[in-house]
Short mmCIF file of C-alpha atoms in Angstrom, two decimals:
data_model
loop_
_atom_site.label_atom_id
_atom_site.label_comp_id
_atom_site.label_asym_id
_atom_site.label_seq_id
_atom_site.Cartn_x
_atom_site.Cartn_y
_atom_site.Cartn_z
CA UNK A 1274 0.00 0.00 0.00
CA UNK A 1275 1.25 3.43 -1.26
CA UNK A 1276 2.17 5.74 1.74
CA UNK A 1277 0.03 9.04 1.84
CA UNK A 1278 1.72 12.07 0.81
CA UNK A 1279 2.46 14.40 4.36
CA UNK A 1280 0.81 17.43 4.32
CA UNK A 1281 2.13 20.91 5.22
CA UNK A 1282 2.57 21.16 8.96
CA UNK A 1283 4.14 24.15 11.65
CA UNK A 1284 7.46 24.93 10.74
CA UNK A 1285 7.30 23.56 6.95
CA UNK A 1286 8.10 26.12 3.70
CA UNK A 1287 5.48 26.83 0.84
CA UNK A 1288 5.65 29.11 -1.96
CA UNK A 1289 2.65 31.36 -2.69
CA UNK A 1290 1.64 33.41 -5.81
CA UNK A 1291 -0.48 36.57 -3.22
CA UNK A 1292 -4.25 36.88 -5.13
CA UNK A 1293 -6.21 39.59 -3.11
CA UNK A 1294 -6.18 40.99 0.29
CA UNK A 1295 -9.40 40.41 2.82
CA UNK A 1296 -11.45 42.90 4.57
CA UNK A 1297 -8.71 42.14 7.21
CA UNK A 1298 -6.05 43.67 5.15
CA UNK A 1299 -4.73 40.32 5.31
CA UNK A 1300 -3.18 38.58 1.83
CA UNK A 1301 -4.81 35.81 0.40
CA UNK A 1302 -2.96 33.60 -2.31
CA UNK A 1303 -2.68 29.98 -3.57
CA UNK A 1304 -0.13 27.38 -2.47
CA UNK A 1305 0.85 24.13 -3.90
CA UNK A 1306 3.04 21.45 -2.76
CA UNK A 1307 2.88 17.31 -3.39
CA UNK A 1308 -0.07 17.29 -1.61
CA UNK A 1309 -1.96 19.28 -2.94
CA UNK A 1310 -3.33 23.36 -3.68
CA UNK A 1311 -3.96 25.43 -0.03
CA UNK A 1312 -5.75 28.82 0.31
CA UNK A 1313 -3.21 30.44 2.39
CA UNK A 1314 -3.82 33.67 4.74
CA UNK A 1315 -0.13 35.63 5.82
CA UNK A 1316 0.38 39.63 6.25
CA UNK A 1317 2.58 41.85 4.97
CA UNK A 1318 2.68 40.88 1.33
CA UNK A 1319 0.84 42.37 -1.97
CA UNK A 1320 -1.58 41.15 -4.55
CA UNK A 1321 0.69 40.62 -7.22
CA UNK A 1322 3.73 39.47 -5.32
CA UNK A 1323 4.85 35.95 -4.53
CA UNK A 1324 6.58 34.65 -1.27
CA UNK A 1325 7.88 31.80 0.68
CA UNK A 1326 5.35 31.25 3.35
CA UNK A 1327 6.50 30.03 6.95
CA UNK A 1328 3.31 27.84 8.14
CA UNK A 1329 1.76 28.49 11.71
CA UNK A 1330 -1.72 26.23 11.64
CA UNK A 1331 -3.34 24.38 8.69
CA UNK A 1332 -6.94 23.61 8.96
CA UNK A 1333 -7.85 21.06 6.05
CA UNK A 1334 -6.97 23.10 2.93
CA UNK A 1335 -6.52 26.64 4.48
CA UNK A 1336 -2.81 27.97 6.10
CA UNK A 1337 -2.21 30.53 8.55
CA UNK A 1338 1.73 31.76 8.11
CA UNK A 1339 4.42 34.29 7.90
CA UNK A 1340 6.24 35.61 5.14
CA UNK A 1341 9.38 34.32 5.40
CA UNK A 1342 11.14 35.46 2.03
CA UNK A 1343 10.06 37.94 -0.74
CA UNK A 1344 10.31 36.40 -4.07
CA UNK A 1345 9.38 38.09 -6.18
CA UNK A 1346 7.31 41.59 -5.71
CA UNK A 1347 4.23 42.62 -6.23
CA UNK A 1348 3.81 44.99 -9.90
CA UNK A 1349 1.94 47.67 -7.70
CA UNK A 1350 4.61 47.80 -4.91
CA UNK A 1351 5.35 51.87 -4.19
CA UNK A 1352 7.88 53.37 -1.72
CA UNK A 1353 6.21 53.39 2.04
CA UNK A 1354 6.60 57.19 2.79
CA UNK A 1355 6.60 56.59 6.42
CA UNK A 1356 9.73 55.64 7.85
CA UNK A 1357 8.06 53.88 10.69
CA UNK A 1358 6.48 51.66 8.10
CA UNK A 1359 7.06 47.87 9.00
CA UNK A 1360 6.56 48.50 12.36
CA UNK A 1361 3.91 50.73 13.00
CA UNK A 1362 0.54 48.94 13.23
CA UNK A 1363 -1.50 52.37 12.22
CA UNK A 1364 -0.85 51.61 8.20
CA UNK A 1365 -0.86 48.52 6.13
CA UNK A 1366 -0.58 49.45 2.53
CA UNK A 1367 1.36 52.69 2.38
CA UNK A 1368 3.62 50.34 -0.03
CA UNK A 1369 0.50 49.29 -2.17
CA UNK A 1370 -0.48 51.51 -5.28
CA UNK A 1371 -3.43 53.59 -4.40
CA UNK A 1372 -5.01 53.16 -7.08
CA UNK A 1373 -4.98 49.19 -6.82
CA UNK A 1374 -5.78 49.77 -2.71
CA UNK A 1375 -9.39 51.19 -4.48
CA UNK A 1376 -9.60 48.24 -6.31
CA UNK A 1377 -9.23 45.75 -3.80
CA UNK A 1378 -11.41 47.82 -1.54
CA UNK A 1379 -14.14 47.38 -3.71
CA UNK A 1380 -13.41 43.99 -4.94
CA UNK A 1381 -13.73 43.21 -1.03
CA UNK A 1382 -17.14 44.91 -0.65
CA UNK A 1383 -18.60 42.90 -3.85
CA UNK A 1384 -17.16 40.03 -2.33
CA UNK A 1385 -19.39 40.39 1.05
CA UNK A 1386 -22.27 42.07 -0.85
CA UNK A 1387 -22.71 38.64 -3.20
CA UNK A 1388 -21.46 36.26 -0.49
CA UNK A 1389 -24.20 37.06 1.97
CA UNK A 1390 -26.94 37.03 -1.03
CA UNK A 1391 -27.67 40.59 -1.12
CA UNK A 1392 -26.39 41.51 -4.59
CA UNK A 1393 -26.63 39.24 -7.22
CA UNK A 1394 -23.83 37.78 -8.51
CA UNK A 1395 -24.48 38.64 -12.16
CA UNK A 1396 -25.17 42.00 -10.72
CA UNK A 1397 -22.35 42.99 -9.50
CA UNK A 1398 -22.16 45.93 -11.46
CA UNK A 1399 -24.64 47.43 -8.24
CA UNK A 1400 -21.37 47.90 -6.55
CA UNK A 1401 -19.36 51.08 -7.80
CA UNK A 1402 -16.02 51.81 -7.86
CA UNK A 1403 -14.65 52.95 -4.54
CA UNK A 1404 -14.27 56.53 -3.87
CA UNK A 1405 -11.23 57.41 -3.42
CA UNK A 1406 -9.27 60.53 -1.41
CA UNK A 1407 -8.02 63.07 -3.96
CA UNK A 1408 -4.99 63.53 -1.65
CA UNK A 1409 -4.29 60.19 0.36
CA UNK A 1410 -1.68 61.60 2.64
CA UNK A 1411 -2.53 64.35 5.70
CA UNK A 1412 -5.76 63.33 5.82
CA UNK A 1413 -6.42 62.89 9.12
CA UNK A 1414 -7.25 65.26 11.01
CA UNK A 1415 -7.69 63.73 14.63
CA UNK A 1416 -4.70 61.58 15.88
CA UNK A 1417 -4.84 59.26 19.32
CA UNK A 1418 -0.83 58.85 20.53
CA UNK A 1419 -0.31 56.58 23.57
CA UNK A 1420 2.15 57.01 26.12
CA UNK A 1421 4.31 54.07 27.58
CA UNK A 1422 7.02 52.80 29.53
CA UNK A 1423 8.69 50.13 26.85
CA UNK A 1424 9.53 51.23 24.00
CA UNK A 1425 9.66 49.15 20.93
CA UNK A 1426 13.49 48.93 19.21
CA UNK A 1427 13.22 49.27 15.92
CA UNK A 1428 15.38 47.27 13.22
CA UNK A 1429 18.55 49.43 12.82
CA UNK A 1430 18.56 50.31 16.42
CA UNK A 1431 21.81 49.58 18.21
CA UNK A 1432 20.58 46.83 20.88
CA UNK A 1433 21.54 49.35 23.89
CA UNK A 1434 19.31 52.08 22.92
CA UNK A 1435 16.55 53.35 25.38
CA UNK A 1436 14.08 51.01 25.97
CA UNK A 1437 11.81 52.78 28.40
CA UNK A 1438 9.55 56.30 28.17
CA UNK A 1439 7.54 56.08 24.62
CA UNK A 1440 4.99 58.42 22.65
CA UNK A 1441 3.36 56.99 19.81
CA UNK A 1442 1.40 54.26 18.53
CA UNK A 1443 1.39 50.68 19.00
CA UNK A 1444 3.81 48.31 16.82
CA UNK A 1445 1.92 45.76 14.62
CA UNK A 1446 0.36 43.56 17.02
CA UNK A 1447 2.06 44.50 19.92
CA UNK A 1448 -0.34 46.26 22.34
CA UNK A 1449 1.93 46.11 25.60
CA UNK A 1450 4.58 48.27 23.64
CA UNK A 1451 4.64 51.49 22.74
CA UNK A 1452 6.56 52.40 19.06
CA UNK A 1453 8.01 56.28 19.21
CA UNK A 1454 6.32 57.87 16.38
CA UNK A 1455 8.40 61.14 15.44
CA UNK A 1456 6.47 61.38 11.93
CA UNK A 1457 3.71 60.35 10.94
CA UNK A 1458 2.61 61.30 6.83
CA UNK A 1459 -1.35 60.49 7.50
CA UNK A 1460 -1.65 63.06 10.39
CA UNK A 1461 -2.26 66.55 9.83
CA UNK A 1462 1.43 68.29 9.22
CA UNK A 1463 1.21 70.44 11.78
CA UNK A 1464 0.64 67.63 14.24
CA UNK A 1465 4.17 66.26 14.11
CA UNK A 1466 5.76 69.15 15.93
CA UNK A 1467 3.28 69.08 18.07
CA UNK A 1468 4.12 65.45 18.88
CA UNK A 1469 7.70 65.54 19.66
CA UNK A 1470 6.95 69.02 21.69
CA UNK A 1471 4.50 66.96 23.88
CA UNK A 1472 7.18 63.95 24.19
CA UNK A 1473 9.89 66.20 24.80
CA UNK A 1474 8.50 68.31 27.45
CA UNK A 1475 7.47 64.95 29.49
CA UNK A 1476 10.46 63.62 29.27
CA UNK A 1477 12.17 66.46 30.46
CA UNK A 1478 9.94 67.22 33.43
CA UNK A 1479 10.25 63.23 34.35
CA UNK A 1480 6.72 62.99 34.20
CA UNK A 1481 5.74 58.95 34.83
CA UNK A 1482 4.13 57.42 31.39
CA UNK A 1483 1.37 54.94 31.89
CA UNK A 1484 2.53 51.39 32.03
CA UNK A 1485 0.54 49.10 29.59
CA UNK A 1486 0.94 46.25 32.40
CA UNK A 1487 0.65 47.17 35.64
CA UNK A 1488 -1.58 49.90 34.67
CA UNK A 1489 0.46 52.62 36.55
CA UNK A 1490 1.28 56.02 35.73
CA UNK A 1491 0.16 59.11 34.98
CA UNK A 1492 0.81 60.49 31.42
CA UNK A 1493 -1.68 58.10 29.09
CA UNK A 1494 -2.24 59.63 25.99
CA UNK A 1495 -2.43 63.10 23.69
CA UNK A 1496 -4.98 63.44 21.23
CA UNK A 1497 -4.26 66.29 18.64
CA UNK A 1498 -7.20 68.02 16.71
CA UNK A 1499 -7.02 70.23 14.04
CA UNK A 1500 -10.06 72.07 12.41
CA UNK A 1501 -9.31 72.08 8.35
CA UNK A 1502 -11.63 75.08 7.77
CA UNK A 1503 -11.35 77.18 10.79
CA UNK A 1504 -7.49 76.11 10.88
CA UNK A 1505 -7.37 75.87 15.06
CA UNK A 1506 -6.14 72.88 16.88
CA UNK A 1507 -6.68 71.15 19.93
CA UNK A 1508 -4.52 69.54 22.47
CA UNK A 1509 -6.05 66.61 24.79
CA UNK A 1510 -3.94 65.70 27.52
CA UNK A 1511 -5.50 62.12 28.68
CA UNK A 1512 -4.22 61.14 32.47
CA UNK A 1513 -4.76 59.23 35.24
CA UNK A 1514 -5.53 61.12 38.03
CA UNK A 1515 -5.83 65.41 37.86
CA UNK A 1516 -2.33 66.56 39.43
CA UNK A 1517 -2.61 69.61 38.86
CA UNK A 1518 1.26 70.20 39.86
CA UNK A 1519 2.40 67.58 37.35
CA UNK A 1520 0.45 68.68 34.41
CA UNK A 1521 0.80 72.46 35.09
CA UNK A 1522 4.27 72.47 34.15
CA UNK A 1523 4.00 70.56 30.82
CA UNK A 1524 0.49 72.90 30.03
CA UNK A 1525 2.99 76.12 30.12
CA UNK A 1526 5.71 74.73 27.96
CA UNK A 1527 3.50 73.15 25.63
CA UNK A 1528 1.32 76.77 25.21
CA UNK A 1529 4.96 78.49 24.86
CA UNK A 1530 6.15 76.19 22.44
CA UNK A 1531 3.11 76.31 20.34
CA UNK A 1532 1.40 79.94 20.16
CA UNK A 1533 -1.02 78.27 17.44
CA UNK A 1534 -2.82 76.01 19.89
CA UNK A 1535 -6.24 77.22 20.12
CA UNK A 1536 -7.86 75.31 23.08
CA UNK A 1537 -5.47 72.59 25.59
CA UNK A 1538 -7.56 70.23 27.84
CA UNK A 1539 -7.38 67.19 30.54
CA UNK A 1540 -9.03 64.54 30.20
CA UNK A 1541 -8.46 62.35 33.46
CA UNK A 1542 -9.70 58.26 32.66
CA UNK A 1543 -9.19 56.44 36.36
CA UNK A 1544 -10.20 53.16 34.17
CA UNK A 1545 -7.79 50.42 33.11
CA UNK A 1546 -9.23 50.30 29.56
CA UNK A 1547 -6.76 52.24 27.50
CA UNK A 1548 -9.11 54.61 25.62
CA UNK A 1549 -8.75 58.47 25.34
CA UNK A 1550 -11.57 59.52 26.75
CA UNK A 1551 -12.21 60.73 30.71
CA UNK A 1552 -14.75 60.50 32.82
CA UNK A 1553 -13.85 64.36 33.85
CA UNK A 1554 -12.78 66.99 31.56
CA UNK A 1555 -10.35 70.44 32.76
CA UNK A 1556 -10.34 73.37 29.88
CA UNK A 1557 -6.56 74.90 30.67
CA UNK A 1558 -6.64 77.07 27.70
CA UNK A 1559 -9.00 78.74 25.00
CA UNK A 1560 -12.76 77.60 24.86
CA UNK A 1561 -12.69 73.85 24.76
CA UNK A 1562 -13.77 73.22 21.08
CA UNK A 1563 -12.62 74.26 17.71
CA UNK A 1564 -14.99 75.05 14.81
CA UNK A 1565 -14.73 73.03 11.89
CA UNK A 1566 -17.25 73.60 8.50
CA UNK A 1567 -18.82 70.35 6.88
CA UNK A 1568 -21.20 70.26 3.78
CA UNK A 1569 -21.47 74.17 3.86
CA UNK A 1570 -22.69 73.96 7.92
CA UNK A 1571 -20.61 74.88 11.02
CA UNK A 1572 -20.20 72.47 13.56
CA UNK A 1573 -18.24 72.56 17.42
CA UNK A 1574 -15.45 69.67 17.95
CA UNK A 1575 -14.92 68.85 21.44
CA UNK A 1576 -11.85 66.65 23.04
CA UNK A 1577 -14.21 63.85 22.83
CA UNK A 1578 -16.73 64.16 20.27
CA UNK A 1579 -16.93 62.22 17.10
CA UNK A 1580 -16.59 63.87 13.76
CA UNK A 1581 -15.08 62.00 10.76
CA UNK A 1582 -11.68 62.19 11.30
CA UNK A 1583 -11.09 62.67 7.12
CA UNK A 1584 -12.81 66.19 6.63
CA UNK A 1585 -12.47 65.79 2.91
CA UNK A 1586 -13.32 62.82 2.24
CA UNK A 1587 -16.35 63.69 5.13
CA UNK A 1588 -17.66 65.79 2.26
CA UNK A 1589 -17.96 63.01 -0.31
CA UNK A 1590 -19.67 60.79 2.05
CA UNK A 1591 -22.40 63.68 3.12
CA UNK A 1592 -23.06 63.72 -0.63
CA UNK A 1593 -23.27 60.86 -1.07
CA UNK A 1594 -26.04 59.92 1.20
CA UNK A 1595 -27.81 63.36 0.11
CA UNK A 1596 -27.94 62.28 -3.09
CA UNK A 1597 -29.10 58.40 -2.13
CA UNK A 1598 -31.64 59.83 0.49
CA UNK A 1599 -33.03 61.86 -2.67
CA UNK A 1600 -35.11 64.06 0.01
CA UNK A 1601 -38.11 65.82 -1.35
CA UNK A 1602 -39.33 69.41 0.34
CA UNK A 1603 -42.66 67.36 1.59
CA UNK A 1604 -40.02 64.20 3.45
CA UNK A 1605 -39.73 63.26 7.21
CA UNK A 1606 -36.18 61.62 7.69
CA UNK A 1607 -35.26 59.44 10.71
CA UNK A 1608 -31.34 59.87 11.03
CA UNK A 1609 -30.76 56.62 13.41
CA UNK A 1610 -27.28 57.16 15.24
CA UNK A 1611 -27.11 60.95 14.48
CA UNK A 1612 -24.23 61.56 16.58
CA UNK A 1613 -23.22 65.51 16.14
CA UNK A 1614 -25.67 65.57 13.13
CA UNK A 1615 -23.53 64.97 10.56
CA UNK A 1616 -26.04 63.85 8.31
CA UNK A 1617 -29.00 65.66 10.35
CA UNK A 1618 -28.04 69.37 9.67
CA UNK A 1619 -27.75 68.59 6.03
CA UNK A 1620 -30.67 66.75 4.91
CA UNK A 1621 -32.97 69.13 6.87
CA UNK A 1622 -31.65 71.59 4.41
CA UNK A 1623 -33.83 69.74 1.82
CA UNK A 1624 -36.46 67.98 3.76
CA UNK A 1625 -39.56 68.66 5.81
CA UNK A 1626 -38.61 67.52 9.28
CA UNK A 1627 -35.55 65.48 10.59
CA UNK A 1628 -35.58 63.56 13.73
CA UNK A 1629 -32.61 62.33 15.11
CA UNK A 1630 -31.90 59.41 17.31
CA UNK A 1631 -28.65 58.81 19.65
CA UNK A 1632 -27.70 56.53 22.47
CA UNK A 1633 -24.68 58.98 23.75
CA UNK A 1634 -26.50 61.92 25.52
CA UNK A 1635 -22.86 64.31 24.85
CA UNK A 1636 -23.35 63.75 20.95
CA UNK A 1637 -26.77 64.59 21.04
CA UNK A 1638 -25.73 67.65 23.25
CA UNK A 1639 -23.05 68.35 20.53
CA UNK A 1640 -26.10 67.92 17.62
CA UNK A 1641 -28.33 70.39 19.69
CA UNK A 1642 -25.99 73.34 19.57
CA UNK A 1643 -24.93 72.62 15.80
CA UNK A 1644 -28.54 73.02 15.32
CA UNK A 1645 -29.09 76.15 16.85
CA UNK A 1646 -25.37 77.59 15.73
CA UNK A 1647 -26.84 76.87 12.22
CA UNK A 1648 -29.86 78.16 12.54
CA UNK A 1649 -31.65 74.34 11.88
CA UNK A 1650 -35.13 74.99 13.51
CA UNK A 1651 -36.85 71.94 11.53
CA UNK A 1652 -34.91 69.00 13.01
CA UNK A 1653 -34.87 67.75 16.94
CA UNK A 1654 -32.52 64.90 19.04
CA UNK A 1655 -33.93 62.13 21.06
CA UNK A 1656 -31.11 60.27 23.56
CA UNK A 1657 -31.71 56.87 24.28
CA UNK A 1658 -31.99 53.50 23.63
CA UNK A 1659 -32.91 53.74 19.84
CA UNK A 1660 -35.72 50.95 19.90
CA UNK A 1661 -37.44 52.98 23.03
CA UNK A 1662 -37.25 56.31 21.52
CA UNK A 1663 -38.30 54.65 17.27
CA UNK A 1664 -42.02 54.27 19.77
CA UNK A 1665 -42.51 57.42 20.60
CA UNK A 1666 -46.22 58.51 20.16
CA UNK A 1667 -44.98 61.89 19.41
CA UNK A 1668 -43.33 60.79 16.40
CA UNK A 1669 -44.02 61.23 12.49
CA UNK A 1670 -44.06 58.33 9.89
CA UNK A 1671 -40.80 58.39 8.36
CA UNK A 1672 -40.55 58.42 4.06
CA UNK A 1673 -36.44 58.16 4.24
CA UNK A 1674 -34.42 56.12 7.15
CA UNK A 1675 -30.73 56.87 7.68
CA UNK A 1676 -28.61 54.83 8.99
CA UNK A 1677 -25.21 54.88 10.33
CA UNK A 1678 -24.40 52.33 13.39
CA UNK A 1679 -21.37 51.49 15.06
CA UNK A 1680 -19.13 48.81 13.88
CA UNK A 1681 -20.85 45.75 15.98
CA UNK A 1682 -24.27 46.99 13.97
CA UNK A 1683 -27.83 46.96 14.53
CA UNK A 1684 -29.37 44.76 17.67
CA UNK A 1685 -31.94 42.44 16.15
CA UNK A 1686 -34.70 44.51 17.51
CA UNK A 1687 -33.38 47.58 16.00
CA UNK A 1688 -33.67 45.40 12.95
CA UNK A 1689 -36.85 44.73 13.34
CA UNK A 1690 -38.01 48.24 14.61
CA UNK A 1691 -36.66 49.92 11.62
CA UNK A 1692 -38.65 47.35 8.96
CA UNK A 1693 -42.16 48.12 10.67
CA UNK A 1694 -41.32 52.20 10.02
CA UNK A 1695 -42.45 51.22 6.77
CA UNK A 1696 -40.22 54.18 4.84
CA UNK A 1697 -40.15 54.86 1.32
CA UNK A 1698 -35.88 54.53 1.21
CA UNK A 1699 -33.26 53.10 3.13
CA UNK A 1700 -29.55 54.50 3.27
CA UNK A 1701 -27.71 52.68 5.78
CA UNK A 1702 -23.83 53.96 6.25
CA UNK A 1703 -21.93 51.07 7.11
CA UNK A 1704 -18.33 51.25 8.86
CA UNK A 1705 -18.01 47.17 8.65
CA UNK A 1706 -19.69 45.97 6.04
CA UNK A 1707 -19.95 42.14 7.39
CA UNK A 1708 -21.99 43.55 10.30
CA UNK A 1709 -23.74 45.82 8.07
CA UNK A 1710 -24.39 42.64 5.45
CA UNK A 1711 -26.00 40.63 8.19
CA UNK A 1712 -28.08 43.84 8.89
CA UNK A 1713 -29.78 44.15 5.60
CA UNK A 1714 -29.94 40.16 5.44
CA UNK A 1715 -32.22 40.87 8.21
CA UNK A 1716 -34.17 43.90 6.77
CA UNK A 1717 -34.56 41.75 3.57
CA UNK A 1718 -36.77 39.27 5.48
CA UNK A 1719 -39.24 42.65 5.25
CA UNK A 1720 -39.21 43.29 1.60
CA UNK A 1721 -35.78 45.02 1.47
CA UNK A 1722 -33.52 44.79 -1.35
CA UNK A 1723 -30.03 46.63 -2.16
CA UNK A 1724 -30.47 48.90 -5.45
CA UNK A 1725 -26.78 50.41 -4.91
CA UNK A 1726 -23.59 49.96 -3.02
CA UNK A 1727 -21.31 52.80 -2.90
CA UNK A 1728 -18.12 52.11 -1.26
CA UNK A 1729 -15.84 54.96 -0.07
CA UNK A 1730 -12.47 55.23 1.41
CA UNK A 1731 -12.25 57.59 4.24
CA UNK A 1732 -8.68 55.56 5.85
CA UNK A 1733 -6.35 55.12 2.97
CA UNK A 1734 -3.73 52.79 3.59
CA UNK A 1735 -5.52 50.91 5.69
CA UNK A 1736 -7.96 47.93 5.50
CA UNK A 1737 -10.98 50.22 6.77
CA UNK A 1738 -13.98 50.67 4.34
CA UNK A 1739 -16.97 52.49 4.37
CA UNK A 1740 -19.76 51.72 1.93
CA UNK A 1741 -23.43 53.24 1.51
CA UNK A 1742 -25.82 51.51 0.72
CA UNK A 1743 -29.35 51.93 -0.58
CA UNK A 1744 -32.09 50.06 -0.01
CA UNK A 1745 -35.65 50.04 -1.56
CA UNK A 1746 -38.96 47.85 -0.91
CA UNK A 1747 -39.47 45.12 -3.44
#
């Protein structure tokens, strides 16, 4: 009897012609050895390219592994700009063609749209090309920089360099360390002086950075700001406790340094979780907020408010669902997870009545004096649970529904809630399109069908991808 053929196992070599990336921003290619053809999942290599794959796990036919040798690259490699790029987990693709980034991006959301049944697979023409930035590089215009006590050594680094007090972001997949970012080509320029000011200053006043482990310390994170229209910035200082002798001190050298900061605050999270946000906020300088202009409309950003952190690209997206919501004079619109009023402020521009719904009682706070600041008289908030506040007796049959939930997506009685609102159009704004697919799955059990899927790339160089979607009754 013939002896079977071994197949690939931990520690074993394959070569692998890279296909596609995922909605991971992982890259997916084909393998083949003796034993046969694997689909095989590694990161840090390019459609295009092939590699010699290190395997981790194999699972029938599929491989988990690491690249372990370039062979030949990818047609659409480009120079990374960054020179953090390798280590920093903040960007994946800066060494992919933009262009082809668009195409996978969109590739990826046909790919989700047609697996879960929702477009048709000989209609995949529903999908459009993705939207691109028209300048992919200083886009953003919030950045979140951690502070830490071990600092990741990057390759090139003599192996006695400083190892301890860190300002940046975290190094792929490493979220104990802390990777000293001294540029960074997707933040707004200004932001890198500001940066190495902020790091600087600590280090020099020996003030203690949080420790990722033992969750000790005081300096946790800086969150920088910048308004693109109004041109002011803001400085969030995220610590531990409110020592006001510590921060004092780095407050005054900071202001010095930077004459063009227009507000400085304190955010103080007592919490383990490492998020920037407090549960008490300190205004040490200027008003608190910046002003920022969106789709024609002026709007307050606070240290912890959420505005799309791409203004630009912010634009394309309000646009977009104005033009999908197609509002007549006559319409009531339900904007479900409003936040500031993003959408809100806009589409009551063209319709009757907008009614906005929000779980987070501070964006709805926000949305309330964009309103008035704007002079929006025909659209009003309601905070709460979404399902409890869609009951309302008070409230007016709906002809459009927007949409734009967190990442986890709709609860299953939001779901169903939204159906029995019985409105003439659906736009729903999703941020993960697999959460958003099993969404519409659900509203398709009412009658729902996708007419158009319009993705958009507000992160470039990165695996995020936001898509809207419209949705009529059938």
């Amino acid at each position: 009897m013939a002896s079977q053929v071994r197949k690939p196992r931990y520690g074993d070599k394959l070569e692998v012609d890279i296909e596609r990336l995922d909605e991971r921003g992982r890259a997916r290619g084909r393998g083949r050895d003796e034993s046969g053809e694997y689909d095989v999942s590694v990161r840090f290599a390019l459609p295009g390219s092939r590699v010699r794959v290190l395997v981790l796990t194999r699972r029938r036919h599929r491989i988990e592994g690491i690249v372990s040798e370039l062979l030949a690259p990818s047609p659409h490699s480009v120079v990374a700009r960054c020179a953090h790029f390798g280590a920093c987990g903040g960007c994946s693709f800066q060494d992919f063609d933009y262009a082809r980034q668009l195409d996978e991006k969109r590739r990826i959301a046909a790919e989700i749209l047609t697996g879960a049944g929702l477009v048709p697979r000989d209609q995949e023409e529903l999908v459009e090309a993705c939207i691109g930035c028209d300048e992919p590089w200083r886009y953003r215009n919030k950045m979140d920089f951690t502070f830490g006590t071990r600092r990741w050594i990057e390759v090139g680094e003599p192996p006695d360099a400083p190892n301890g007090f860190a300002l940046g972001l975290h190094p792929r997949e490493q979220f104990k360390k802390v990777l000293d970012v001294r540029s960074c080509p997707i933040q707004f320029e200004r932001g890198d002086a500001l940066l190495n000011s902020v790091r600087r200053i600590a280090f020099e006043l020996g003030l203690p950075a949080w420790n990722l482990a033992t969750h000790e310390g005081f300096l946790r994170h800086v969150v920088l700001r910048e308004a693109r229209a109004s041109g002011e910035i803001l400085v969030d200082l995220v610590t531990s406790s409110e020592s006001h002798d510590l921060i004092a001190p780095l407050v005054a050298a900071l202001l010095s340094s930077h004459p063009e900061i227009t507000t400085l605050v304190q955010n103080i999270n007592t919490r383990a979780a490492s998020i920037a946000v407090g549960e008490r906020e300190i205004v040490w300088h200027g008003p608190g907020v910046i002003r920022e202009r969106l789709a024609g409309l002026d709007f307050t950003v606070s240290a912890n408010s959420f505005f799309q952190t791409n203004t630009a690209q912010a634009e394309k997206l309000v646009a977009l669902v104005l033009e999908e919501a197609a509002c007549a004079p006559s319409d009531v619109v339900f904007d479900v997870y409003c936040g500031a009023g993003t959408f809100s402020l806009p589409l009551a521009q063209r319709a009757r009545e907008v009614v906005g719904f929000e779980l987070v009682e501070s964006a709805v706070r926000d949305a309330e004096r964009n309103a008035a600041a704007n002079g929006v008289a025909n659209v009003r908030f309601v905070a709460g649970d979404v399902v409890e506040s869609l009951h309302g007796s008070d409230l007016p049959r709906p002809d459009v529904l927007v949409i734009d939930p967190p990442r986890a997506g709709l609860h299953p009685k939001v779901v169903t809630t939204l159906a029995a609102c019985e409105p003439r159009r659906i736009v729903y704004v999703s941020c993960n399109l697999r959460s958003g697919a099993r969404d519409i799955a659900g509203l398709g059990i009412a009658g729902w069908r996708v007419t158009r899927a319009r993705p958009i790339d507000l992160f470039p160089h990165t695996p995020h991808l936001e898509c809207v979607l419209t949705l009529e009754k059938q």
